Short mmCIF file of C-alpha atoms and ligand atoms in Angstrom, two decimals:
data_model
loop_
_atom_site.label_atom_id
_atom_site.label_comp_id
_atom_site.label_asym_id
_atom_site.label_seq_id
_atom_site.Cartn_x
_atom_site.Cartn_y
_atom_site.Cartn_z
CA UNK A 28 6.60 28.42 8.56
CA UNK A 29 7.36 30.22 11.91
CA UNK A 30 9.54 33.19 9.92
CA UNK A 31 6.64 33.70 7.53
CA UNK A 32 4.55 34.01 10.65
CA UNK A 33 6.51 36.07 12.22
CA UNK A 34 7.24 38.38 9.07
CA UNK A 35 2.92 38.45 8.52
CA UNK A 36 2.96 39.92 12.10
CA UNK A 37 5.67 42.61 11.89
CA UNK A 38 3.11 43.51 8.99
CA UNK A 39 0.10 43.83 10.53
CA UNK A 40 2.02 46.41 12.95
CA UNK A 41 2.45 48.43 10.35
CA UNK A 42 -0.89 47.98 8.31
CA UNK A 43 -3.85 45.42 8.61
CA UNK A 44 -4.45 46.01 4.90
CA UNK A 45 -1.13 44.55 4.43
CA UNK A 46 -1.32 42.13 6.98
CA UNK A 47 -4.60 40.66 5.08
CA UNK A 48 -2.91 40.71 1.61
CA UNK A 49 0.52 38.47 3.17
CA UNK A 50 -1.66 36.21 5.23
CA UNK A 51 -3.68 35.39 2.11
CA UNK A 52 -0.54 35.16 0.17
CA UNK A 53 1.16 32.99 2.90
CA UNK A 54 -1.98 30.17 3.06
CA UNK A 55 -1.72 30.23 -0.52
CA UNK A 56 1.76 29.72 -0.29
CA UNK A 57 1.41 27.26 2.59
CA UNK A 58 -0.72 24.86 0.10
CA UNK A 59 1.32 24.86 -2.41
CA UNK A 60 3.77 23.89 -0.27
CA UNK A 61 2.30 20.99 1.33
CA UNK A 62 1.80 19.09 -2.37
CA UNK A 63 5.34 19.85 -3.48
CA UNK A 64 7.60 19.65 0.03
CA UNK A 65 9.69 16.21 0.06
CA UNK A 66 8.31 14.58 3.68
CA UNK A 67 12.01 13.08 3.85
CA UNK A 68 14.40 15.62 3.78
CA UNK A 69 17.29 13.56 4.66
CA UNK A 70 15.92 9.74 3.30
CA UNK A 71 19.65 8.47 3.98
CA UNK A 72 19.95 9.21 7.78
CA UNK A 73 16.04 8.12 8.68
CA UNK A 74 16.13 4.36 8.62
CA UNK A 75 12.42 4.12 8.81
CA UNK A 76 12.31 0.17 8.22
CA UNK A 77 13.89 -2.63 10.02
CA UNK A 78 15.14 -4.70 7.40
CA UNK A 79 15.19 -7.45 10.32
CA UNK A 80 11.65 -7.62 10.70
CA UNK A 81 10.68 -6.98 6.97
CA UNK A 82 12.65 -10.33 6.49
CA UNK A 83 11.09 -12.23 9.75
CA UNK A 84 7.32 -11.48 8.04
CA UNK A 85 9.31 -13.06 4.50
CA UNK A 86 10.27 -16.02 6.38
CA UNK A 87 7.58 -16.64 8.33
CA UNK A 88 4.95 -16.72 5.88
CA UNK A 89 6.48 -18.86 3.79
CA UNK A 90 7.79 -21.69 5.81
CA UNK A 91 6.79 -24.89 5.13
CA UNK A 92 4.58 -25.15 8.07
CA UNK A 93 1.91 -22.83 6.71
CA UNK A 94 1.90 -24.96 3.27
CA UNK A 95 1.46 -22.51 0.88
CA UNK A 96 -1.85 -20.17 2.45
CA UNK A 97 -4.04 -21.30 0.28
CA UNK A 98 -7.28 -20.12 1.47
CA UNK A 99 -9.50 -21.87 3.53
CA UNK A 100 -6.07 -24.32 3.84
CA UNK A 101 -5.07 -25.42 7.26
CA UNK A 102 -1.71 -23.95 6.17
CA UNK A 103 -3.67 -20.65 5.23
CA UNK A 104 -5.95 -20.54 8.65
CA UNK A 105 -2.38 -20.62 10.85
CA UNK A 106 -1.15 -17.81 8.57
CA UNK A 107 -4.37 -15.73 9.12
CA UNK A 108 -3.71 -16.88 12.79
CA UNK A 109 -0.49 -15.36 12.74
CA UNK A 110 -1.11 -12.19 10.56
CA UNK A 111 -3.58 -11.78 13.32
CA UNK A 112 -1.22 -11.59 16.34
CA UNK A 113 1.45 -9.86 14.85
CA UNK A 114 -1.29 -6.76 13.31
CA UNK A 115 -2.53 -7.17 17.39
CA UNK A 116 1.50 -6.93 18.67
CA UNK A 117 1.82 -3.46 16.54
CA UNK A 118 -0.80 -2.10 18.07
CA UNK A 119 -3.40 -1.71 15.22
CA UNK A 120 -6.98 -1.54 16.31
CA UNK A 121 -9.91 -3.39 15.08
CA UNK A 122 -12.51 -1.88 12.47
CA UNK A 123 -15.69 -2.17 13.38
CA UNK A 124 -15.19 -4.23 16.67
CA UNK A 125 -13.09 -7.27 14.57
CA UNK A 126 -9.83 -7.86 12.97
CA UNK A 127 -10.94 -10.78 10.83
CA UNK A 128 -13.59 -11.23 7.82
CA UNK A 129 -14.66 -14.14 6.91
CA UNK A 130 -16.32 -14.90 3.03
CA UNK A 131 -17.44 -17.51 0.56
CA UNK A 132 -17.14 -17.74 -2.85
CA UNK A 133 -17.86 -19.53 -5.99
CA UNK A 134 -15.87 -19.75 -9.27
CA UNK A 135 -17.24 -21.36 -12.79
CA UNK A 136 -13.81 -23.53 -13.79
CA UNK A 137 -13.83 -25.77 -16.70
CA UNK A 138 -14.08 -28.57 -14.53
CA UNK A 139 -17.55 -26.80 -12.85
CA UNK A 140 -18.39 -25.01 -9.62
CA UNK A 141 -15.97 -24.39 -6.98
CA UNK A 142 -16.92 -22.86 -3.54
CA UNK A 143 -14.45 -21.54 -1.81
CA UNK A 144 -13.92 -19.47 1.94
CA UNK A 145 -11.42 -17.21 3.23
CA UNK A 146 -11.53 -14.63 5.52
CA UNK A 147 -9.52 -10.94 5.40
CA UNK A 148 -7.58 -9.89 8.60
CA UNK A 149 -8.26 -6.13 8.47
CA UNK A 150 -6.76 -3.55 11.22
CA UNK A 151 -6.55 0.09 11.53
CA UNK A 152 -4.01 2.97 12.28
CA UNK A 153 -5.77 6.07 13.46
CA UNK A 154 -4.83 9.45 12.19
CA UNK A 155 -4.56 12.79 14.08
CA UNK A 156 -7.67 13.32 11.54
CA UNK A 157 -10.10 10.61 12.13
CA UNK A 158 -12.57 12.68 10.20
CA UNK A 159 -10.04 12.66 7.10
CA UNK A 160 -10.82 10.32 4.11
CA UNK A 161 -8.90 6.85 4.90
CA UNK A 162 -6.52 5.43 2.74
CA UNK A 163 -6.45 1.28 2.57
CA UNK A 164 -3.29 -0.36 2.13
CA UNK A 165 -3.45 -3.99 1.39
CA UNK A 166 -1.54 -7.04 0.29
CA UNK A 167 -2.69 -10.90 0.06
CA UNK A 168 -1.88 -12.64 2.41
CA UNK A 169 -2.78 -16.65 0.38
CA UNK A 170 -0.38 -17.83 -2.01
CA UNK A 171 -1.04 -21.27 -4.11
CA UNK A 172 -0.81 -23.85 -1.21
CA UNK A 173 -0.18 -27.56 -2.54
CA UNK A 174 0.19 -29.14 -5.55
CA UNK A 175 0.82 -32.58 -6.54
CA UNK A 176 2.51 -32.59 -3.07
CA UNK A 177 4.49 -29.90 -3.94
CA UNK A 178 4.30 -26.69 -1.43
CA UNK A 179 4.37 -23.29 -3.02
CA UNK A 180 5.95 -20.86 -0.22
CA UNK A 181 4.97 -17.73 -1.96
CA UNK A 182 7.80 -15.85 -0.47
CA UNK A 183 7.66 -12.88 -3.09
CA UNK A 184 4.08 -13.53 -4.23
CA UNK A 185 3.38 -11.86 -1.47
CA UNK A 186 4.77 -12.32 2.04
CA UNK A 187 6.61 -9.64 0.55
CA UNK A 188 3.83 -7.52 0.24
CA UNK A 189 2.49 -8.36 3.76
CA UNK A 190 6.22 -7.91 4.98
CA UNK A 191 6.46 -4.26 3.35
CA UNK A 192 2.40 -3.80 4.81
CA UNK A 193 2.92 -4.37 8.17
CA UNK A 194 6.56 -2.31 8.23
CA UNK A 195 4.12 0.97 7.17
CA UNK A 196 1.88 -0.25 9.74
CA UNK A 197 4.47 -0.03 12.48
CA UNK A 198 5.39 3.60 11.34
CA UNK A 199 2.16 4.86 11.54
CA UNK A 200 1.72 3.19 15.17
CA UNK A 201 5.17 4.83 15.92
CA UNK A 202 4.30 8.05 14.16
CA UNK A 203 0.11 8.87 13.10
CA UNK A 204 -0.42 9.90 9.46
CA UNK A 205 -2.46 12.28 9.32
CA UNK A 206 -5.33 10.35 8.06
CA UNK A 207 -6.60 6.97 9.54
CA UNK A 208 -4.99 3.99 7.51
CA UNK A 209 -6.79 0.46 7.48
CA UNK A 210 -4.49 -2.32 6.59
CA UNK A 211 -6.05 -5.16 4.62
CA UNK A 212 -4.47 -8.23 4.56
CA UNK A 213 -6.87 -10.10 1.62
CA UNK A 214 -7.03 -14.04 1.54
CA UNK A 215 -8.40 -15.48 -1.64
CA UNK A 216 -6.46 -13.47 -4.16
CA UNK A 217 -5.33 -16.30 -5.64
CA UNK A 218 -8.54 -17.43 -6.36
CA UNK A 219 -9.64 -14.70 -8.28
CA UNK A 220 -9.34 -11.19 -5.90
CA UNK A 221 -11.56 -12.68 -3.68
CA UNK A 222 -10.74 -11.45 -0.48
CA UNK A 223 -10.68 -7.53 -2.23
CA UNK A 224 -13.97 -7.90 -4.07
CA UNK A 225 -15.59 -9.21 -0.83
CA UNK A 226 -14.52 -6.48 0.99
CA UNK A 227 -15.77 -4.11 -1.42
CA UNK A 228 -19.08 -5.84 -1.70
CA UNK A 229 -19.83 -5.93 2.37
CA UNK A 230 -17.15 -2.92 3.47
CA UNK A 231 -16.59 -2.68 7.51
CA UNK A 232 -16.85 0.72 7.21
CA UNK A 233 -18.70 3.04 4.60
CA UNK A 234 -16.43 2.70 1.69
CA UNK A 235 -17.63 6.63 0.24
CA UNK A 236 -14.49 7.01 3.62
CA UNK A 237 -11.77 5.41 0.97
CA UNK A 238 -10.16 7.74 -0.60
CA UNK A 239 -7.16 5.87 -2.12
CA UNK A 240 -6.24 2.18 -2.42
CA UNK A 241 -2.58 1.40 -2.02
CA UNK A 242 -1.98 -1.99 -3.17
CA UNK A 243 1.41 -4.37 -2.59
CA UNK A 244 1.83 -7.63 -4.81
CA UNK A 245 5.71 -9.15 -5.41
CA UNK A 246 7.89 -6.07 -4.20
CA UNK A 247 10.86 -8.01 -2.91
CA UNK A 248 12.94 -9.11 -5.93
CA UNK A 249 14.39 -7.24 -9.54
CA UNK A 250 17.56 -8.14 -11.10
CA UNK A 251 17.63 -4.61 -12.32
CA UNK A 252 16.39 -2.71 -9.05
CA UNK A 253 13.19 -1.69 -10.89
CA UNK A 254 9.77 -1.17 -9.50
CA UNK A 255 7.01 -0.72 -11.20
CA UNK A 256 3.58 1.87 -10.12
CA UNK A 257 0.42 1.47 -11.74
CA UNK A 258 -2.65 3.91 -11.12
CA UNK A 259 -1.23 7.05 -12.31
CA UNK A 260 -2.63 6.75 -15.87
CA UNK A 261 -6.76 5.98 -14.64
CA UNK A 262 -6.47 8.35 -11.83
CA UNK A 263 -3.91 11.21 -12.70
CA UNK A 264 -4.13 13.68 -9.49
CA UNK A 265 -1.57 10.65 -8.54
CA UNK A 266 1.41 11.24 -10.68
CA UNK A 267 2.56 14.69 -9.35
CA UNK A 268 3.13 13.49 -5.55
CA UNK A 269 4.70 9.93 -6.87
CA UNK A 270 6.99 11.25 -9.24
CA UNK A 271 8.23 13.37 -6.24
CA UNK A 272 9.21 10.05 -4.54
CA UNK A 273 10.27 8.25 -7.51
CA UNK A 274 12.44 11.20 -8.46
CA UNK A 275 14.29 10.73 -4.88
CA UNK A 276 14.26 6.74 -4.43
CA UNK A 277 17.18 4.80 -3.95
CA UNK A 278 15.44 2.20 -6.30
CA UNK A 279 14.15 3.13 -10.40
CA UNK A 280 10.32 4.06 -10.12
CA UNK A 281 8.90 3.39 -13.35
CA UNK A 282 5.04 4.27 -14.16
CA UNK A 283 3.17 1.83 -16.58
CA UNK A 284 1.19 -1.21 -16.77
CA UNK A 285 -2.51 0.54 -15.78
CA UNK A 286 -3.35 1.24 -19.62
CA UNK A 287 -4.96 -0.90 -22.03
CA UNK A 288 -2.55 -3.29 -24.16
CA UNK A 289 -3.67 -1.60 -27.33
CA UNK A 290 -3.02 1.58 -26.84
CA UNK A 291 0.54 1.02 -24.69
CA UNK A 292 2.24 -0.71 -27.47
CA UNK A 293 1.29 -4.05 -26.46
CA UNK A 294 2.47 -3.70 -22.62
CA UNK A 295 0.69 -5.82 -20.55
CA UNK A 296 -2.52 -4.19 -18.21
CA UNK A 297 -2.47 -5.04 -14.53
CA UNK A 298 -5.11 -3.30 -13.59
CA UNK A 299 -7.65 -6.46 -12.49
CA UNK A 300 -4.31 -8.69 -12.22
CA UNK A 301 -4.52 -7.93 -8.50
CA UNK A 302 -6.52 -6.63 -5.83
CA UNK A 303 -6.40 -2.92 -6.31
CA UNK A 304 -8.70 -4.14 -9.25
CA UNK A 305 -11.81 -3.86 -7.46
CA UNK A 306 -10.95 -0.73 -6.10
CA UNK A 307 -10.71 0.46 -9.26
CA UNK A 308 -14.18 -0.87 -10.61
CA UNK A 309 -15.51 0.91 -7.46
CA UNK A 310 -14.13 4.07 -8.71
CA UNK A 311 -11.81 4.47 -5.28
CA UNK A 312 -8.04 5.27 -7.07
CA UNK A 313 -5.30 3.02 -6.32
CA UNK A 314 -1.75 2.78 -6.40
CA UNK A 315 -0.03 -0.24 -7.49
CA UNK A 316 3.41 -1.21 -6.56
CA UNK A 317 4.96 -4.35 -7.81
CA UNK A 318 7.90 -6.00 -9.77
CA UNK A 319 7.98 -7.50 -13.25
CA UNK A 320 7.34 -11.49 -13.42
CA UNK A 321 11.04 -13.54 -12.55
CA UNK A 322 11.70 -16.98 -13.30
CA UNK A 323 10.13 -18.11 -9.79
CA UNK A 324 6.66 -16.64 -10.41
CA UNK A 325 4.25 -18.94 -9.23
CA UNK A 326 6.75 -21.59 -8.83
CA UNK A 327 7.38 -23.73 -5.63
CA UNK A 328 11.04 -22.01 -6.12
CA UNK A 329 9.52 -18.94 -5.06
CA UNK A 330 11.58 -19.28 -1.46
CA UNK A 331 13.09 -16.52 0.95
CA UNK A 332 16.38 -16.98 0.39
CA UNK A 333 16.05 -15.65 -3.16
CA UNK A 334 14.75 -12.63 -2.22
CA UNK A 335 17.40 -9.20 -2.86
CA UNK A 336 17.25 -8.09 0.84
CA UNK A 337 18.82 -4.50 -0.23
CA UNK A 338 16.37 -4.27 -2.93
CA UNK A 339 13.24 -5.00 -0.78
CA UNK A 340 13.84 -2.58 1.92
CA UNK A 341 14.59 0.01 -0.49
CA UNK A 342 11.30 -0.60 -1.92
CA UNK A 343 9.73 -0.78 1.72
CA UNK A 344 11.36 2.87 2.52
CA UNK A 345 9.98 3.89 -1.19
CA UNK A 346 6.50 2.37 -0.54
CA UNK A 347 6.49 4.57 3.24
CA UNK A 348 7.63 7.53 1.64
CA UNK A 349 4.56 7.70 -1.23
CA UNK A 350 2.42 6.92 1.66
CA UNK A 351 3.39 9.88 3.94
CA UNK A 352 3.89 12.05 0.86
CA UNK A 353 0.22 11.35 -0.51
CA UNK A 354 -0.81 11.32 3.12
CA UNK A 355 0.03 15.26 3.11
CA UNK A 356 -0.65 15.78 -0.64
CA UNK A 357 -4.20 15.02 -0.26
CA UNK A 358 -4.60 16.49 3.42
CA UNK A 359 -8.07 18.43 2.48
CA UNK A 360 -9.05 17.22 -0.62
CA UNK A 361 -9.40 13.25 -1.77
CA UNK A 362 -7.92 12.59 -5.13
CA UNK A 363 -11.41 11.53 -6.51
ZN1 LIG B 5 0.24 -12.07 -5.85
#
């Protein structure tokens, strides 16, 4: 940038005419620039995540002792107590005075009403542009809880995602994005998107400030190192930045799963399977990371020590990377 400065002003000494014409040129230049330039130039050498930590969030969440998180749980409260300190320890600030948003909710099941509670544990990374659109990255924090005495530890679905959350979140303390970034941590996902929907319904701050939804839910383990993004096909000003990472990932990036069944040759839609849904339905675009369904989905195998540690931080670094690299794509304009 500084040589095409310094060329613009050798320019203007011999012409302002032609000092106009390469100073328009240059901005032009400059913007096309800023959507196409790789924000890791050398991925290898810049550990970004500490695989330690990414696997002390894992662990933590889904020891025994928190029982699962099933919201409104006494397993799930001391994981929201947790989740609490450790967004606090990073550094994040609070939105709108609080960290922590409590909700109720009801579902119709078969066997009738169910009310339910949870709360979200919401903090925020300020950008060197606090007046720039904000993106929210989330992941649920709940998981199943008990059942018939059995404890589901959730350790993919999604301490993962909370692991891989809070990793970004301590980069962006380290290092400001440009743009603020709230980190939502819903509860209640479990039960239906809960903890997403009620955020949507009574936002801490005006939601016409979201500009993107990044969502993480099971990014830790793929026999096949394969990672799926959905939100490109909705919301398409998405695919040119993300191919740009996927094309430079350690891990395979594939795009898919955010079209309807019928017209994908019958693969399956996760658009409303998890809490970027409601972002959707609010017409705020969203990103989707996540892995395809393993033998330990929603099984009370679902444990830590099954999880492909190389695998998950490569994902982690992938995840960072889009972030930063739609963090500058979008730096004037929101992809609405
Ligand atoms: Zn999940």
């Amino acid at each position: 940038m500084k040589t095409r400065r310094i060329i613009g002003l050798s320019i203007f000494a011999t012409g302002l005419i032609w000092f106009q014409v390469a100073g328009r040129f240059e901005a032009h230049r400059i913007d096309e620039q800023r959507a196409a330039r790789p924000v890791t130039q050398t991925r290898a050498a810049a550990l970004r995540i500490d695989s330690d930590r990414l696997m002390e969030v894992v662990t933590m969440l889904s020891d025994l002792k928190f029982e699962g998180r099933a919201a409104g749980s006494p397993g799930g409260l001391a994981a929201r107590a947790w989740l609490l300190e450790r967004m606090k320890s990073i550094g994040l600030q609070p939105v709108s005075g609080s960290y922590v948003f409590p909700f109720t909710f009801t579902r119709m099941r078969v066997s009738g009403r169910v009310d339910g509670a949870g709360a979200n544990v919401v903090g925020q990374c300020l950008g060197r542009d606090t007046k720039a659109p904000v993106f929210v990255v989330s992941s649920h924090y709940d998981h199943l809880g008990i059942r018939d005495g059995v404890v589901y530890p959730g350790a993919d679905d999604n301490a993962s995602g909370v692991a891989v959350m809070l990793a970004i979140a301590e980069h962006c303390q380290r290092t400001p994005f440009l743009r603020t970034v709230v980190f939502a941590a819903f509860d209640a996902e479990e039960a239906g998107l809960q903890g997403a929907k009620s955020f949507l319904i009574a936002p801490p701050f005006p939601k016409e400030r979201i500009s993107l939804n990044v969502n993480l839910d099971m990014v830790s383990r793929n026999d096949k190192r394969e990672i799926f993004i959905a939100g490109t096909h909705p919301w398409p000003l998405l695919k040119a930045p993300l191919e740009l990472v996927a094309k430079r990932a350690p891990i395979t990036v594939l795009f898919g799963h955010d079209k309807p069944a019928a017209i994908a040759g019958g693969v399956e839609d996760w658009t409303n399977q998890s809490d970027h849904g409601p972002f959707n339905s609010a017409k705020i675009p969203f990103v989707y990371f996540g892995v395809e369904d393993h033998a330990d989905y929603h099984q009370p195998t679902d444990m830590a020590d099954k999880i492909n540690r190389g695998f998950f931080v490569d994902v982690a670094e992938t995840v960072l990377d889009a972030v930063l690299q739609l963090d500058v794509a979008f730096a004037t304009v929101p992809p609405k």
